[in-house]
Short mmCIF file of C-alpha atoms in Angstrom, two decimals:
data_model
loop_
_atom_site.label_atom_id
_atom_site.label_comp_id
_atom_site.label_asym_id
_atom_site.label_seq_id
_atom_site.Cartn_x
_atom_site.Cartn_y
_atom_site.Cartn_z
CA MET W 1 69.14 -73.87 105.61
CA GLU W 2 66.37 -71.60 104.49
CA ASN W 3 67.74 -71.61 100.92
CA LEU W 4 67.71 -75.42 100.92
CA GLN W 5 64.10 -75.45 102.03
CA GLU W 6 63.17 -73.00 99.28
CA VAL W 7 64.97 -75.16 96.67
CA LEU W 8 63.22 -78.28 97.94
CA THR W 9 59.89 -76.47 97.94
CA PHE W 10 60.45 -75.63 94.27
CA LEU W 11 61.94 -78.97 93.17
CA ILE W 12 59.37 -81.29 94.75
CA PRO W 13 56.42 -80.09 92.59
CA VAL W 14 58.65 -80.12 89.51
CA ILE W 15 59.74 -83.68 90.22
CA VAL W 16 56.12 -84.77 90.81
CA VAL W 17 54.94 -83.17 87.57
CA ALA W 18 57.85 -84.70 85.64
CA ALA W 19 57.09 -88.12 87.13
CA VAL W 20 53.43 -87.84 86.16
CA ILE W 21 54.39 -86.82 82.63
CA LEU W 22 56.87 -89.71 82.41
CA ILE W 23 54.27 -92.19 83.63
CA LEU W 24 51.73 -90.89 81.13
CA ALA W 25 54.32 -91.08 78.35
CA MET W 26 55.18 -94.65 79.30
CA GLY W 27 51.49 -95.60 79.39
CA TYR W 28 50.53 -93.96 76.08
CA VAL W 29 49.42 -96.57 73.54
CA LYS W 30 47.84 -96.31 70.07
CA ALA W 31 46.01 -99.23 68.49
CA PRO W 32 46.10 -99.83 64.70
CA PRO W 33 42.80 -100.45 62.81
CA ASP W 34 43.43 -104.22 62.43
CA ARG W 35 44.18 -104.92 66.10
CA ALA W 36 42.36 -104.46 69.38
CA PHE W 37 44.32 -103.33 72.43
CA ILE W 38 42.61 -104.64 75.57
CA ILE W 39 43.63 -102.77 78.75
CA SER W 40 42.60 -104.43 82.02
CA GLY W 41 43.49 -104.25 85.70
CA LEU W 42 41.85 -101.29 87.39
CA LYS W 43 38.30 -101.55 86.09
CA LYS W 44 35.90 -104.43 86.15
CA GLU W 45 35.38 -104.32 82.41
CA PRO W 46 38.50 -104.04 80.26
CA LYS W 47 38.96 -101.05 77.98
CA ILE W 48 39.12 -101.87 74.26
CA LEU W 49 41.06 -99.63 71.84
CA ILE W 50 40.65 -100.10 68.06
CA GLY W 51 42.29 -97.55 65.74
CA ARG W 52 42.66 -94.95 68.52
CA ALA W 53 44.97 -93.92 71.34
CA GLY W 54 44.65 -94.42 75.07
CA ILE W 55 46.51 -94.38 78.40
CA ARG W 56 47.64 -97.48 80.31
CA VAL W 57 48.67 -96.97 83.88
CA PRO W 58 52.08 -98.64 84.24
CA PHE W 59 52.40 -101.38 86.87
CA LEU W 60 48.66 -101.20 87.58
CA GLU W 61 47.20 -102.16 84.21
CA ARG W 62 48.23 -104.61 81.50
CA MET W 63 47.65 -104.47 77.77
CA ASP W 64 46.86 -107.48 75.55
CA LYS W 65 46.48 -107.59 71.77
CA LEU W 66 43.91 -109.30 69.57
CA TYR W 67 44.30 -109.68 65.79
CA LEU W 68 41.16 -108.42 63.95
CA GLY W 69 42.21 -108.94 60.32
CA GLN W 70 40.71 -111.41 57.86
CA MET W 71 42.15 -114.94 58.02
CA THR W 72 42.09 -117.82 55.50
CA VAL W 73 41.45 -121.34 56.83
CA ASP W 74 42.22 -124.34 54.54
CA ILE W 75 39.61 -127.03 55.20
CA LYS W 76 40.45 -130.53 53.97
CA THR W 77 38.97 -133.89 54.83
CA GLU W 78 42.12 -135.86 55.67
CA GLN W 79 40.10 -139.09 55.48
CA SER W 80 37.32 -140.09 53.10
CA VAL W 81 33.86 -139.15 54.25
CA PRO W 82 30.83 -141.24 53.11
CA THR W 83 27.82 -139.46 51.61
CA THR W 84 24.20 -140.49 52.01
CA ASP W 85 24.59 -142.82 49.00
CA PHE W 86 27.63 -144.45 50.72
CA ILE W 87 30.27 -143.10 48.42
CA ASN W 88 33.52 -142.01 50.09
CA VAL W 89 34.62 -138.57 48.98
CA ASN W 90 37.40 -136.13 49.81
CA VAL W 91 36.53 -132.38 49.79
CA ASP W 92 38.94 -129.46 49.70
CA ALA W 93 37.47 -126.03 50.75
CA VAL W 94 38.66 -122.59 51.86
CA ALA W 95 36.94 -120.42 54.50
CA LYS W 96 37.45 -116.68 55.19
CA VAL W 97 37.00 -115.75 58.86
CA ARG W 98 37.68 -112.85 61.22
CA ILE W 99 37.10 -111.77 64.81
CA ASP W 100 33.56 -110.45 65.30
CA PRO W 101 34.10 -106.63 65.58
CA THR W 102 31.29 -106.21 68.14
CA THR W 103 32.07 -105.77 71.82
CA GLU W 104 30.62 -109.17 72.70
CA GLY W 105 32.55 -110.85 69.86
CA ILE W 106 35.83 -109.28 70.97
CA ARG W 107 35.12 -110.28 74.59
CA LEU W 108 34.54 -113.95 73.56
CA ALA W 109 37.56 -113.99 71.19
CA ALA W 110 39.77 -112.51 73.89
CA LYS W 111 39.12 -115.57 76.06
CA ASN W 112 40.38 -117.90 73.33
CA PHE W 113 42.78 -116.07 71.00
CA LEU W 114 44.37 -113.29 73.06
CA ASN W 115 47.93 -112.40 72.02
CA LYS W 116 47.86 -115.06 69.26
CA SER W 117 48.99 -114.52 65.69
CA SER W 118 46.75 -115.07 62.68
CA ASP W 119 48.41 -118.44 61.90
CA GLN W 120 47.81 -119.69 65.42
CA ILE W 121 44.18 -118.62 65.25
CA THR W 122 43.62 -120.37 61.89
CA ARG W 123 45.19 -123.61 63.22
CA ASP W 124 42.86 -123.47 66.22
CA LEU W 125 39.84 -123.00 63.95
CA GLN W 126 40.80 -125.61 61.32
CA ASP W 127 39.64 -128.66 63.30
CA SER W 128 36.27 -127.15 64.10
CA LEU W 129 35.62 -126.15 60.48
CA GLN W 130 36.68 -129.58 59.18
CA GLY W 131 34.23 -131.24 61.58
CA ASN W 132 31.43 -128.99 60.41
CA MET W 133 32.15 -129.83 56.76
CA ARG W 134 32.18 -133.60 57.51
CA GLU W 135 28.75 -133.33 59.12
CA ILE W 136 27.34 -131.58 56.04
CA ILE W 137 28.92 -134.12 53.61
CA GLY W 138 27.17 -136.95 55.50
CA THR W 139 23.78 -135.38 54.76
CA LEU W 140 24.28 -134.97 50.96
CA THR W 141 24.58 -137.24 47.93
CA LEU W 142 27.55 -137.30 45.60
CA LYS W 143 25.51 -135.82 42.81
CA SER W 144 24.18 -132.95 44.90
CA ILE W 145 27.70 -132.18 46.15
CA ASN W 146 28.99 -131.87 42.58
CA THR W 147 26.02 -130.29 40.90
CA ASP W 148 25.08 -127.75 43.60
CA ARG W 149 28.28 -126.62 45.23
CA ASP W 150 26.82 -123.20 46.18
CA SER W 151 24.19 -124.90 48.33
CA PHE W 152 26.86 -127.18 49.78
CA SER W 153 29.12 -124.25 50.73
CA ASP W 154 26.16 -122.30 52.14
CA GLN W 155 25.24 -125.25 54.38
CA VAL W 156 28.83 -125.60 55.56
CA MET W 157 29.00 -121.87 56.26
CA GLU W 158 25.67 -121.88 58.12
CA LYS W 159 26.70 -124.89 60.22
CA ALA W 160 30.16 -123.44 60.98
CA SER W 161 28.81 -119.97 61.85
CA LYS W 162 26.84 -121.32 64.81
CA ASP W 163 29.93 -122.91 66.33
CA MET W 164 32.27 -120.07 65.42
CA LYS W 165 29.96 -117.47 67.01
CA LYS W 166 30.50 -119.11 70.37
CA LEU W 167 34.22 -118.43 69.92
CA GLY W 168 33.74 -114.82 68.81
CA ILE W 169 34.56 -115.67 65.15
CA GLU W 170 32.60 -114.47 62.14
CA VAL W 171 32.62 -116.66 58.98
CA VAL W 172 32.82 -114.31 56.01
CA SER W 173 32.72 -116.88 53.17
CA CYS W 174 33.25 -120.56 52.34
CA ASN W 175 34.21 -121.87 48.88
CA ILE W 176 34.43 -125.53 47.74
CA GLN W 177 37.69 -125.99 45.84
CA ASN W 178 37.68 -129.71 44.83
CA VAL W 179 35.66 -132.94 45.33
CA THR W 180 37.17 -136.42 44.67
CA ASP W 181 36.23 -140.06 45.38
CA GLU W 182 38.27 -143.25 45.82
CA ASN W 183 36.65 -145.31 43.00
CA GLY W 184 36.55 -142.79 40.20
CA LEU W 185 32.78 -142.58 40.18
CA ILE W 186 32.84 -138.88 39.63
CA LYS W 187 34.93 -139.45 36.49
CA ASP W 188 32.53 -142.15 35.24
CA LEU W 189 29.58 -139.90 35.89
CA GLY W 190 31.43 -137.32 33.89
CA ALA W 191 31.95 -139.75 30.97
CA ASP W 192 28.31 -140.73 31.00
CA ASN W 193 27.34 -137.13 31.04
CA THR W 194 29.84 -136.51 28.26
CA ALA W 195 28.28 -139.17 25.98
CA LYS W 196 24.85 -137.88 26.76
CA ILE W 197 25.96 -134.39 26.04
CA LYS W 198 27.52 -135.52 22.75
CA LYS W 199 24.29 -137.29 21.78
CA ASP W 200 22.25 -134.29 22.66
CA ALA W 201 24.69 -132.17 20.72
CA SER W 202 24.36 -134.34 17.57
CA ILE W 203 20.58 -134.28 17.74
CA ALA W 204 20.68 -130.58 18.32
CA ARG W 205 23.04 -130.14 15.36
CA ALA W 206 20.73 -132.16 13.02
CA GLN W 207 17.74 -130.19 14.21
CA ALA W 208 19.66 -127.03 13.73
CA GLU W 209 20.60 -127.96 10.14
CA ARG W 210 16.97 -128.77 9.38
CA ASP W 211 15.86 -125.54 10.90
CA VAL W 212 18.50 -123.75 8.89
CA ALA W 213 17.22 -125.26 5.60
CA ILE W 214 13.64 -124.41 6.43
CA ALA W 215 14.67 -120.98 7.50
CA GLN W 216 16.68 -120.53 4.29
CA ALA W 217 13.66 -121.44 2.12
CA GLU W 218 11.40 -119.17 4.09
CA ALA W 219 14.01 -116.46 3.86
CA ASN W 220 14.18 -116.83 0.04
CA LYS W 221 10.42 -116.63 -0.21
CA ALA W 222 10.31 -113.67 2.10
CA SER W 223 13.11 -112.05 0.14
CA ASN W 224 11.22 -112.44 -3.16
CA ASP W 225 8.03 -111.12 -1.60
CA ALA W 226 9.93 -108.26 -0.09
CA ARG W 227 11.56 -107.42 -3.43
CA VAL W 228 8.16 -107.31 -5.22
CA LEU W 229 6.67 -105.29 -2.42
CA ALA W 230 9.64 -102.96 -2.44
CA GLU W 231 9.41 -102.37 -6.20
CA THR W 232 5.67 -101.69 -5.89
CA GLU W 233 6.28 -99.25 -3.07
CA ILE W 234 9.03 -97.58 -5.12
CA ALA W 235 6.64 -97.03 -8.02
CA GLU W 236 3.99 -95.66 -5.66
CA LYS W 237 6.53 -93.40 -4.02
CA ASN W 238 7.68 -92.11 -7.43
CA ASN W 239 4.08 -91.23 -8.31
CA GLU W 240 3.59 -89.55 -4.96
CA LEU W 241 6.86 -87.67 -5.48
CA ALA W 242 5.73 -86.36 -8.88
CA ILE W 243 2.40 -85.25 -7.41
CA LYS W 244 4.17 -83.63 -4.45
CA LYS W 245 6.53 -81.76 -6.78
CA ALA W 246 3.57 -80.42 -8.74
CA GLU W 247 1.88 -79.29 -5.53
CA LEU W 248 5.06 -77.69 -4.27
CA GLN W 249 5.54 -75.89 -7.59
CA GLN W 250 2.00 -74.56 -7.36
CA ILE W 251 2.58 -73.39 -3.78
CA SER W 252 5.87 -71.82 -4.85
CA ASP W 253 4.17 -69.92 -7.69
CA THR W 254 1.46 -68.74 -5.30
CA LYS W 255 4.03 -67.60 -2.71
CA GLN W 256 5.98 -65.75 -5.43
CA ALA W 257 2.84 -63.94 -6.56
CA MET W 258 2.01 -63.05 -2.96
CA ALA W 259 5.58 -61.83 -2.41
CA ASP W 260 5.39 -59.60 -5.49
CA ALA W 261 2.10 -58.16 -4.31
CA ALA W 262 3.49 -57.65 -0.79
CA TYR W 263 6.52 -55.87 -2.24
CA LYS W 264 4.29 -53.44 -4.09
CA ILE W 265 2.21 -52.88 -0.96
CA GLN W 266 5.38 -52.32 1.10
CA GLU W 267 6.64 -49.85 -1.50
CA GLN W 268 3.36 -47.93 -1.29
CA GLU W 269 3.56 -47.97 2.53
CA GLN W 270 7.09 -46.57 2.42
CA GLU W 271 6.02 -43.77 0.08
CA LYS W 272 3.13 -43.01 2.42
CA ALA W 273 5.49 -42.98 5.44
CA ILE W 274 7.87 -40.61 3.59
CA GLN W 275 4.99 -38.25 2.80
CA THR W 276 3.82 -38.38 6.41
CA ALA W 277 7.35 -37.67 7.68
CA THR W 278 7.59 -34.70 5.27
CA VAL W 279 4.30 -33.27 6.54
CA ASN W 280 5.40 -33.78 10.15
CA ALA W 281 8.68 -32.03 9.43
CA GLN W 282 6.82 -29.07 7.92
CA ILE W 283 4.52 -28.96 10.95
CA ALA W 284 7.51 -29.08 13.29
CA LYS W 285 9.19 -26.29 11.35
CA ALA W 286 6.04 -24.16 11.60
CA GLU W 287 5.88 -24.88 15.34
CA ARG W 288 9.53 -23.81 15.78
CA GLU W 289 8.90 -20.62 13.79
CA ALA W 290 5.83 -19.85 15.92
CA GLU W 291 7.86 -20.46 19.09
CA LEU W 292 10.60 -18.16 17.74
CA ARG W 293 8.06 -15.39 17.03
CA LYS W 294 6.66 -15.91 20.52
CA GLN W 295 10.13 -15.46 22.05
CA GLU W 296 10.68 -12.32 19.97
CA VAL W 297 7.40 -10.88 21.26
CA LEU W 298 8.45 -11.69 24.85
CA VAL W 299 11.82 -9.98 24.31
CA LYS W 300 10.12 -6.87 22.89
CA GLN W 301 7.65 -6.91 25.76
CA GLN W 302 10.48 -7.05 28.32
CA ALA W 303 12.30 -4.22 26.53
CA LEU W 304 9.14 -2.09 26.60
CA GLU W 305 8.64 -2.83 30.29
CA ALA W 306 12.23 -1.81 31.01
CA GLU W 307 11.77 1.41 28.99
CA ILE W 308 8.54 2.22 30.84
CA ASN W 309 10.15 1.60 34.23
CA LYS W 310 13.15 3.73 33.27
CA LYS W 311 10.87 6.57 32.07
CA ALA W 312 8.77 6.33 35.25
CA ASP W 313 11.91 6.53 37.41
CA ALA W 314 13.12 9.53 35.46
CA ASP W 315 9.77 11.28 35.77
CA ARG W 316 9.63 10.50 39.44
CA TYR W 317 13.12 11.85 39.95
CA ALA W 318 12.24 15.02 37.98
CA VAL W 319 9.14 15.53 40.09
CA GLU W 320 11.15 15.05 43.26
CA GLN W 321 13.77 17.53 42.08
CA ALA W 322 11.11 20.05 41.11
CA ALA W 323 9.39 19.62 44.46
CA ALA W 324 12.70 19.98 46.28
CA ALA W 325 13.50 23.18 44.32
CA ALA W 326 10.05 24.59 45.05
CA LEU W 327 10.47 23.76 48.72
CA ALA W 328 13.88 25.42 48.79
CA LYS W 329 12.44 28.56 47.08
CA ARG W 330 9.62 28.73 49.59
CA GLN W 331 12.06 28.27 52.44
CA ARG W 332 14.22 31.18 51.18
CA ASP W 333 11.14 33.48 50.76
CA ALA W 334 9.35 32.42 53.99
CA GLU W 335 9.67 34.27 57.23
CA ALA W 336 11.65 32.76 60.04
CA LYS W 337 8.78 32.78 62.59
CA LYS W 338 6.35 30.95 60.26
CA TYR W 339 8.98 28.56 58.91
CA GLU W 340 7.94 25.62 61.08
CA ALA W 341 4.23 25.75 60.09
CA GLU W 342 4.99 26.37 56.43
CA GLN W 343 7.54 23.52 56.49
CA ASP W 344 4.91 21.13 57.77
CA ALA W 345 2.32 22.25 55.20
CA THR W 346 4.91 22.11 52.44
CA ALA W 347 5.86 18.56 53.43
CA ARG W 348 2.24 17.42 53.34
CA LYS W 349 1.68 19.16 50.02
CA TYR W 350 4.89 17.65 48.65
CA GLU W 351 3.81 14.20 49.73
CA ALA W 352 0.39 14.68 48.12
CA GLU W 353 1.87 15.98 44.88
CA ARG W 354 4.41 13.15 44.75
CA ASP W 355 1.71 10.55 45.35
CA ALA W 356 -0.44 12.12 42.65
CA GLU W 357 2.43 12.21 40.16
CA ALA W 358 3.42 8.65 41.04
CA LYS W 359 -0.15 7.46 40.62
CA LYS W 360 -0.42 9.28 37.33
CA ALA W 361 2.87 7.77 36.11
CA GLN W 362 1.76 4.34 37.26
CA ALA W 363 -1.56 4.75 35.48
CA GLU W 364 0.19 5.76 32.27
CA ALA W 365 2.62 2.87 32.66
CA ARG W 366 -0.21 0.39 33.22
CA LYS W 367 -2.06 1.80 30.24
CA TYR W 368 1.02 1.49 28.02
CA GLU W 369 1.72 -1.96 29.40
CA ALA W 370 -1.88 -3.02 28.71
CA GLU W 371 -1.60 -1.78 25.14
CA GLN W 372 1.68 -3.63 24.64
CA ASP W 373 0.23 -6.70 26.28
CA ALA W 374 -2.76 -6.57 23.92
CA LEU W 375 -0.42 -6.26 20.91
CA ALA W 376 1.70 -9.12 22.21
CA LYS W 377 -1.33 -11.30 22.82
CA LYS W 378 -2.60 -10.56 19.33
CA ALA W 379 0.76 -11.48 17.79
CA GLN W 380 0.96 -14.56 19.95
CA ALA W 381 -2.56 -15.60 18.93
CA GLU W 382 -1.62 -15.28 15.27
CA ALA W 383 1.59 -17.26 15.84
CA ASN W 384 -0.20 -20.04 17.76
CA LYS W 385 -3.19 -20.28 15.40
CA TYR W 386 -1.80 -23.33 13.57
CA THR W 387 -0.67 -25.24 16.73
CA MET W 388 -3.53 -24.26 19.02
CA GLU W 389 -5.12 -27.73 19.13
CA GLN W 390 -1.78 -29.50 19.74
CA GLU W 391 -0.69 -27.09 22.49
CA ALA W 392 -4.06 -26.83 24.27
CA ALA W 393 -3.18 -29.42 26.86
CA GLY W 394 0.31 -27.94 27.38
CA ILE W 395 -1.08 -24.37 27.74
CA GLN W 396 -3.63 -25.59 30.25
CA ALA W 397 -0.98 -27.40 32.29
CA ARG W 398 1.33 -24.38 32.14
CA GLY W 399 -1.50 -22.09 33.24
CA GLU W 400 -2.32 -24.36 36.14
CA ALA W 401 1.36 -24.45 37.12
CA GLU W 402 1.63 -20.63 36.96
CA ALA W 403 -1.57 -20.27 38.99
CA GLU W 404 -0.23 -22.74 41.51
CA ALA W 405 3.07 -20.82 41.64
CA ILE W 406 1.23 -17.49 42.15
CA ARG W 407 -0.95 -19.05 44.81
CA ALA W 408 2.09 -20.61 46.53
CA LYS W 409 3.92 -17.27 46.36
CA GLY W 410 0.92 -15.47 47.84
CA MET W 411 0.61 -18.05 50.57
CA ALA W 412 4.34 -17.77 51.31
CA GLU W 413 4.15 -13.95 51.46
CA ALA W 414 1.06 -14.15 53.68
CA GLU W 415 2.80 -16.64 55.94
CA ALA W 416 5.89 -14.41 56.06
CA MET W 417 3.75 -11.38 56.95
CA GLU W 418 2.00 -13.43 59.61
CA LYS W 419 5.34 -14.58 61.07
CA LYS W 420 6.56 -10.99 60.94
CA ALA W 421 3.44 -9.80 62.76
CA GLU W 422 3.92 -12.49 65.40
CA ALA W 423 7.54 -11.44 65.78
CA TYR W 424 6.48 -7.79 66.19
CA GLN W 425 3.97 -8.81 68.83
CA LYS W 426 6.76 -10.49 70.78
CA TYR W 427 8.90 -7.36 70.80
CA ASN W 428 9.20 -5.72 74.21
CA LYS W 429 9.68 -2.02 74.79
CA ALA W 430 13.47 -2.33 74.56
CA ALA W 431 13.24 -3.92 71.11
CA VAL W 432 10.74 -1.30 69.92
CA ALA W 433 12.91 1.47 71.29
CA GLU W 434 15.97 0.03 69.59
CA MET W 435 14.11 -0.09 66.27
CA LEU W 436 12.80 3.43 66.57
CA ILE W 437 16.15 4.83 67.66
CA GLY W 438 17.80 3.02 64.76
CA VAL W 439 15.64 4.86 62.21
CA LEU W 440 16.04 8.32 63.79
CA PRO W 441 19.24 9.11 61.82
CA GLU W 442 17.46 8.13 58.61
CA ILE W 443 14.46 10.36 59.53
CA ALA W 444 16.77 13.28 60.31
CA GLY W 445 18.62 12.72 57.04
CA LYS W 446 15.37 12.77 55.06
CA ILE W 447 14.30 16.01 56.82
CA ALA W 448 17.66 17.70 56.22
CA GLU W 449 17.92 16.44 52.62
CA PRO W 450 16.12 19.49 51.14
CA LEU W 451 18.65 21.79 52.86
CA THR W 452 21.43 20.11 50.92
CA GLN W 453 19.84 21.36 47.70
CA ILE W 454 20.01 25.08 48.85
CA ASP W 455 22.80 26.90 47.09
CA LYS W 456 22.32 30.31 48.71
CA ILE W 457 20.18 31.66 51.62
CA THR W 458 19.10 35.29 52.04
CA ILE W 459 17.95 36.16 55.55
CA ILE W 460 15.81 39.29 56.05
CA GLY W 461 15.60 40.73 59.52
CA GLY W 462 16.48 38.97 62.73
CA GLY W 463 19.72 40.69 63.67
CA ASP W 464 22.83 39.02 64.91
CA ASP W 465 22.85 35.28 64.12
CA LYS W 466 19.19 34.64 64.80
CA GLY W 467 18.34 33.84 61.18
CA VAL W 468 21.14 31.32 60.86
CA SER W 469 20.19 29.68 64.14
CA ASP W 470 16.60 29.46 63.00
CA VAL W 471 17.64 27.65 59.85
CA ALA W 472 19.98 25.36 61.76
CA GLY W 473 17.28 24.58 64.29
CA ASN W 474 14.83 23.64 61.56
CA VAL W 475 15.68 19.93 61.66
CA PRO W 476 15.22 19.48 65.44
CA ALA W 477 11.99 21.44 65.23
CA VAL W 478 10.66 19.27 62.45
CA MET W 479 11.65 16.10 64.37
CA THR W 480 9.91 17.45 67.47
CA LYS W 481 6.80 18.10 65.44
CA LEU W 482 7.11 14.59 63.99
CA PHE W 483 7.35 13.09 67.51
CA GLU W 484 4.22 14.99 68.58
CA THR W 485 2.34 13.92 65.47
CA MET W 486 3.29 10.27 65.99
CA LYS W 487 2.22 10.50 69.64
CA GLU W 488 -1.17 11.92 68.66
CA THR W 489 -1.79 9.45 65.79
CA VAL W 490 -0.40 6.09 66.97
CA GLY W 491 0.12 6.76 70.68
CA ILE W 492 3.91 6.22 70.69
CA ASP W 493 6.01 8.91 72.43
CA LEU W 494 9.49 8.75 70.84
CA GLY W 495 10.86 11.28 73.32
CA GLU W 496 9.84 9.17 76.28
CA ILE W 497 11.27 6.03 74.57
CA ILE W 498 14.64 7.72 74.00
CA LYS W 499 14.70 8.98 77.58
CA ALA W 500 13.89 5.48 78.82
CA GLU W 501 17.07 4.19 77.18
CA THR W 502 19.36 6.78 78.85
CA TYR W 503 21.70 5.88 81.67
CA ASP W 504 19.79 7.99 84.19
CA ALA W 505 16.53 6.28 83.33
CA LYS W 506 18.07 2.86 83.69
CA VAL W 507 19.50 3.85 87.09
CA THR W 508 16.52 5.66 88.61
CA ARG W 509 13.90 3.57 86.80
CA ASN W 510 11.41 6.43 87.39
CA LEU W 511 10.21 7.02 83.82
CA ASN W 512 6.70 6.33 82.59
CA ILE W 513 6.48 5.22 78.95
CA SER W 514 3.10 4.88 77.35
CA GLY W 515 2.01 3.56 73.99
CA LEU W 516 4.34 0.51 73.91
CA PRO W 517 3.19 -3.09 73.91
CA GLY W 518 3.56 -4.74 77.29
CA THR W 519 2.90 -1.55 79.40
CA GLY W 520 -0.19 -0.49 81.27
CA GLU W 521 -1.85 2.91 81.59
CA ASP W 522 0.63 3.99 84.28
CA GLY W 523 3.58 3.18 81.97
CA LYS W 524 4.76 0.21 84.01
CA GLU W 525 5.57 -3.03 82.32
CA GLU W 526 2.85 -5.60 82.60
#
């Protein structure tokens, strides 16, 4: 039972949807462009479909059709109709009509022609149109009907349009096909007109022949005059042509003379340009030779500078070796107890002598460099003598660029030094200690370096191993003296700094370090 209810619950909506779709399919209509489908029943105003689709509700709405195409109505007067001049005539005309495509026209036509074919509609309209044409014929004469058929058809069309509009019909056109009468008056009028036309034609032909003769004589006279005038003009033109040829020949001779002169001038200009190019080539060659000599002078100058630097290094090395040998000799001859003081004095003396020798070597090098620079400048001045004026602007620009480069380099170095100074100011005591501790091995190496040059040591006095221990303890003693000197001169105690970095100092934190940035008088960090 439950399954049946579920099936019914599912089937009922399906059946309803299918029924709705079937109803819509049955009610679907599509009107062609030449017919109007009028759907009525549910609404007060019927729905009109022309050239489009729509839905008609089956059983509740009906659909009617109305033909909208153009229709031809044959209008004939079955009986003779008298004109205003009492002549009975028969008229045959054709009218083109259609249903007015406006909403009001379709509404009126639907009341009269609904579901009718085009033939039925034309039969219904034929009587009305015939009556309209009879009324118009009664207001016209026979002559006006024949001679002005356009006006006649326009009047018929205007009269018929008023009546047709009430039926929802639009008259498109009306054409008169034929007009006849019972007594043959139209034919007689035609014969009369024919004779008149023939008469007029004969008169016109005689006048035309006369006009032709007159025109022929005038044409002969005009032809003779034209021939004389033409021959005169030909003679004048021949004279003008001869004169023009002479003028053109004169102009041609003048142009030829001018061209010859221009050719000679152009030839002279080319020779001048070749000479100028030759001079410029010689100048360029001289400039390249001067530049080559300048480069040779620069190469020689660089070689001399390298030689001077090499000689200065060699002299400096010789002085250092001599000083080291002298120091070693003094150390071997000095007494053990005075070794520390003599070592200090010897170091100061060695530093002074080395500075003096270095200054002397630098002075000699600068003197030699100045002499070479003077020689180079003299050679360069001789090489640039010819191109001095041309290169003045370039030399000035190059000088300004070099000055700007030197100034920029100086500013960069100053800025770097300033940044370095700022960085040093930001160092705390740990950073300073790390830096100082990092250079201690290098300081010890420099102090012990003279000992490496000693080949043999003779120790006098000092039994046991005291002399050897004194020599071995020389380096620590010198470093101790160096620490004390640094403390006295710059206020930095290296011993205290090293102790501050030990494990015990970091644990107890009971060390006072003075002389470092960021600490007060009591050694505590500010």
